Each structure stands twice: as structure tokens, then as C-alpha cells.
């Protein structure tokens, strides 16, 4: 297990990505899987920065990296905890895909990316904090 914390600020997302890269190397996570984790983490953190509200900036965003299971069926999970507005990403519906180029709008695809790349997505709100866990199988 490895833990890290950042402020809910766009400028700190890169340091979270660097932590995840270092941690993935330390635990022998294959490069392609580490990139998937990084993409999901980036989307989660951008959602916090852009949508969690002013309460998200009052305490650090906490990150936790864990590996569960046997060598043949490991699950790598990242839990992101923040003090922003409660939002259950695991049950929220992704933005519908545009049918035409004229209907397409930038942004709004982060949730679809997270759900599409992760093998497990779980949410809990406790003690005034959101806990979102996304996982992949290795």
C-alpha cells in the first residue's frame, strides 16, 4: 500500500501522476496497466477540481494505492478521498454520446472513461468525505 495527498488544485494533478508512476514501478505494475490507472486518476482528480465545490479545497485530496489478490489474479485499486460535494460516480450515468458533430460538446466524458477503463468502481460518503475507488485487474 502507498498513500499520497495533494491539494484540490489543477496544478497538483501532475504530482499525483508522478506518485502513481513511481508507485506502479515499485510494485511491478505493467506499463500498459499503469497508464490505465493514470488516465482514470487524472479524470477523477479533474472532476474534483472542476466540480466538487469550495469545500474540496479545505482539506487535502488523499490517494491510496493497494494491491489485492493472488499473483495470478491481482487487482490494483486506487482510492481517492476528498471533502467536496457528495457525488456517487459509481452510480452516475455518463454523458450520452453525441449523434452528430454538430451536437458534440467538449468535455463531459471523464465518467465514461473511468467506467470504461476500470474493472471495479465503488463509492462511499462517510465523515464528510467522498471515497471513490477504481480498480483494474492485472
Short mmCIF file of C-alpha atoms in Angstrom, two decimals:
data_model
loop_
_atom_site.label_atom_id
_atom_site.label_comp_id
_atom_site.label_asym_id
_atom_site.label_seq_id
_atom_site.Cartn_x
_atom_site.Cartn_y
_atom_site.Cartn_z
CA UNK A 1 0.00 0.00 0.00
CA UNK A 2 1.11 3.53 -0.74
CA UNK A 3 -0.51 6.85 0.15
CA UNK A 4 -0.17 10.39 -1.15
CA UNK A 5 -2.01 13.68 -0.72
CA UNK A 6 -2.45 16.76 -2.87
CA UNK A 7 -4.50 19.94 -2.75
CA UNK A 8 -7.62 20.08 -4.92
CA UNK A 9 -5.85 22.24 -7.47
CA UNK A 10 -5.21 21.63 -11.17
CA UNK A 11 -1.51 22.42 -10.73
CA UNK A 12 -1.07 19.46 -8.35
CA UNK A 13 -2.53 16.75 -10.60
CA UNK A 14 0.87 16.21 -12.24
CA UNK A 15 2.45 15.40 -8.86
CA UNK A 16 -0.26 12.77 -8.27
CA UNK A 17 0.54 11.26 -11.65
CA UNK A 18 4.25 11.17 -10.77
CA UNK A 19 3.45 9.45 -7.45
CA UNK A 20 1.35 6.86 -9.27
CA UNK A 21 4.09 6.24 -11.85
CA UNK A 22 6.70 5.75 -9.12
CA UNK A 23 4.40 3.51 -7.07
CA UNK A 24 3.46 1.43 -10.12
CA UNK A 25 7.15 0.84 -10.89
CA UNK A 26 7.84 -0.06 -7.25
CA UNK A 27 5.07 -2.69 -7.26
CA UNK A 28 5.86 -4.06 -10.73
CA UNK A 29 2.66 -2.91 -12.43
CA UNK A 30 2.90 -3.47 -16.21
CA UNK A 31 3.32 -0.20 -18.12
CA UNK A 32 0.02 -0.51 -20.03
CA UNK A 33 -1.89 -1.09 -16.79
CA UNK A 34 -0.11 1.84 -15.10
CA UNK A 35 -1.20 4.08 -17.98
CA UNK A 36 -4.82 2.97 -17.49
CA UNK A 37 -4.60 3.78 -13.78
CA UNK A 38 -3.08 7.16 -14.58
CA UNK A 39 -5.84 8.03 -17.06
CA UNK A 40 -8.53 7.15 -14.50
CA UNK A 41 -6.76 9.07 -11.74
CA UNK A 42 -6.40 12.13 -13.95
CA UNK A 43 -10.13 12.08 -14.77
CA UNK A 44 -11.13 11.65 -11.11
CA UNK A 45 -8.88 14.48 -9.96
CA UNK A 46 -10.05 16.83 -12.73
CA UNK A 47 -13.66 16.12 -11.72
CA UNK A 48 -12.83 17.04 -8.12
CA UNK A 49 -11.05 20.24 -9.15
CA UNK A 50 -13.79 21.31 -11.55
CA UNK A 51 -16.98 20.11 -9.87
CA UNK A 52 -16.53 19.33 -6.15
CA UNK A 53 -17.02 22.92 -4.97
CA UNK A 54 -15.19 25.08 -2.48
CA UNK A 55 -15.30 22.51 0.33
CA UNK A 56 -12.94 20.31 -1.72
CA UNK A 57 -10.13 22.83 -1.21
CA UNK A 58 -10.45 22.85 2.58
CA UNK A 59 -8.64 19.56 3.15
CA UNK A 60 -6.15 17.55 1.08
CA UNK A 61 -7.28 15.04 -1.52
CA UNK A 62 -5.97 11.71 -0.26
CA UNK A 63 -4.84 8.92 -2.59
CA UNK A 64 -4.29 5.29 -1.67
CA UNK A 65 -2.78 2.55 -3.88
CA UNK A 66 -3.49 -1.07 -2.91
CA UNK A 67 -2.98 -4.47 -4.48
CA UNK A 68 -5.37 -7.29 -3.62
CA UNK A 69 -5.43 -10.94 -4.60
CA UNK A 70 -3.03 -13.65 -5.65
CA UNK A 71 -0.28 -13.33 -8.24
CA UNK A 72 -2.48 -14.91 -10.93
CA UNK A 73 -5.42 -12.55 -10.35
CA UNK A 74 -4.27 -9.30 -8.81
CA UNK A 75 -6.48 -6.26 -8.55
CA UNK A 76 -4.87 -2.85 -8.30
CA UNK A 77 -7.10 -0.27 -6.67
CA UNK A 78 -6.79 3.47 -6.22
CA UNK A 79 -8.99 5.15 -3.64
CA UNK A 80 -9.43 8.91 -3.90
CA UNK A 81 -10.89 10.75 -0.92
CA UNK A 82 -11.99 14.38 -0.94
CA UNK A 83 -14.14 16.75 1.10
CA UNK A 84 -16.11 18.11 -1.85
CA UNK A 85 -19.82 17.88 -2.52
CA UNK A 86 -21.09 14.29 -2.26
CA UNK A 87 -21.22 12.68 -5.70
CA UNK A 88 -21.63 8.97 -6.37
CA UNK A 89 -19.62 8.46 -9.54
CA UNK A 90 -20.22 4.71 -9.41
CA UNK A 91 -23.97 5.13 -9.93
CA UNK A 92 -23.99 8.32 -12.05
CA UNK A 93 -24.78 7.96 -15.73
CA UNK A 94 -22.12 9.05 -18.19
CA UNK A 95 -22.95 11.86 -20.59
CA UNK A 96 -24.74 10.47 -23.68
CA UNK A 97 -22.66 10.28 -26.84
CA UNK A 98 -23.41 12.91 -29.45
CA UNK A 99 -25.11 11.60 -32.57
CA UNK A 100 -23.55 14.19 -34.86
CA UNK A 101 -20.58 16.53 -34.87
CA UNK A 102 -22.95 19.48 -34.52
CA UNK A 103 -24.31 18.05 -31.24
CA UNK A 104 -20.86 17.27 -29.83
CA UNK A 105 -19.62 19.42 -26.97
CA UNK A 106 -16.15 19.38 -25.42
CA UNK A 107 -15.70 17.71 -22.04
CA UNK A 108 -18.08 15.63 -20.01
CA UNK A 109 -16.53 12.28 -20.95
CA UNK A 110 -14.46 11.66 -17.81
CA UNK A 111 -17.02 9.43 -16.14
CA UNK A 112 -17.41 7.32 -19.29
CA UNK A 113 -13.62 6.96 -19.49
CA UNK A 114 -13.33 5.88 -15.85
CA UNK A 115 -16.18 3.38 -16.15
CA UNK A 116 -14.85 2.04 -19.44
CA UNK A 117 -11.30 1.50 -18.22
CA UNK A 118 -11.85 0.20 -14.70
CA UNK A 119 -12.96 -3.28 -13.71
CA UNK A 120 -14.49 -2.04 -10.46
CA UNK A 121 -15.85 1.32 -9.33
CA UNK A 122 -17.14 1.85 -5.80
CA UNK A 123 -18.27 4.94 -3.88
CA UNK A 124 -18.92 5.74 -0.25
CA UNK A 125 -19.60 9.00 1.60
CA UNK A 126 -18.53 8.97 5.24
CA UNK A 127 -17.36 11.50 7.81
CA UNK A 128 -17.90 14.35 5.34
CA UNK A 129 -15.69 12.84 2.64
CA UNK A 130 -16.21 11.14 -0.72
CA UNK A 131 -14.33 7.85 -1.17
CA UNK A 132 -14.13 6.71 -4.78
CA UNK A 133 -12.27 3.50 -5.57
CA UNK A 134 -11.47 2.40 -9.10
CA UNK A 135 -9.64 -0.82 -9.83
CA UNK A 136 -8.16 -2.80 -12.69
CA UNK A 137 -7.20 -6.44 -13.00
CA UNK A 138 -3.62 -7.39 -13.74
#
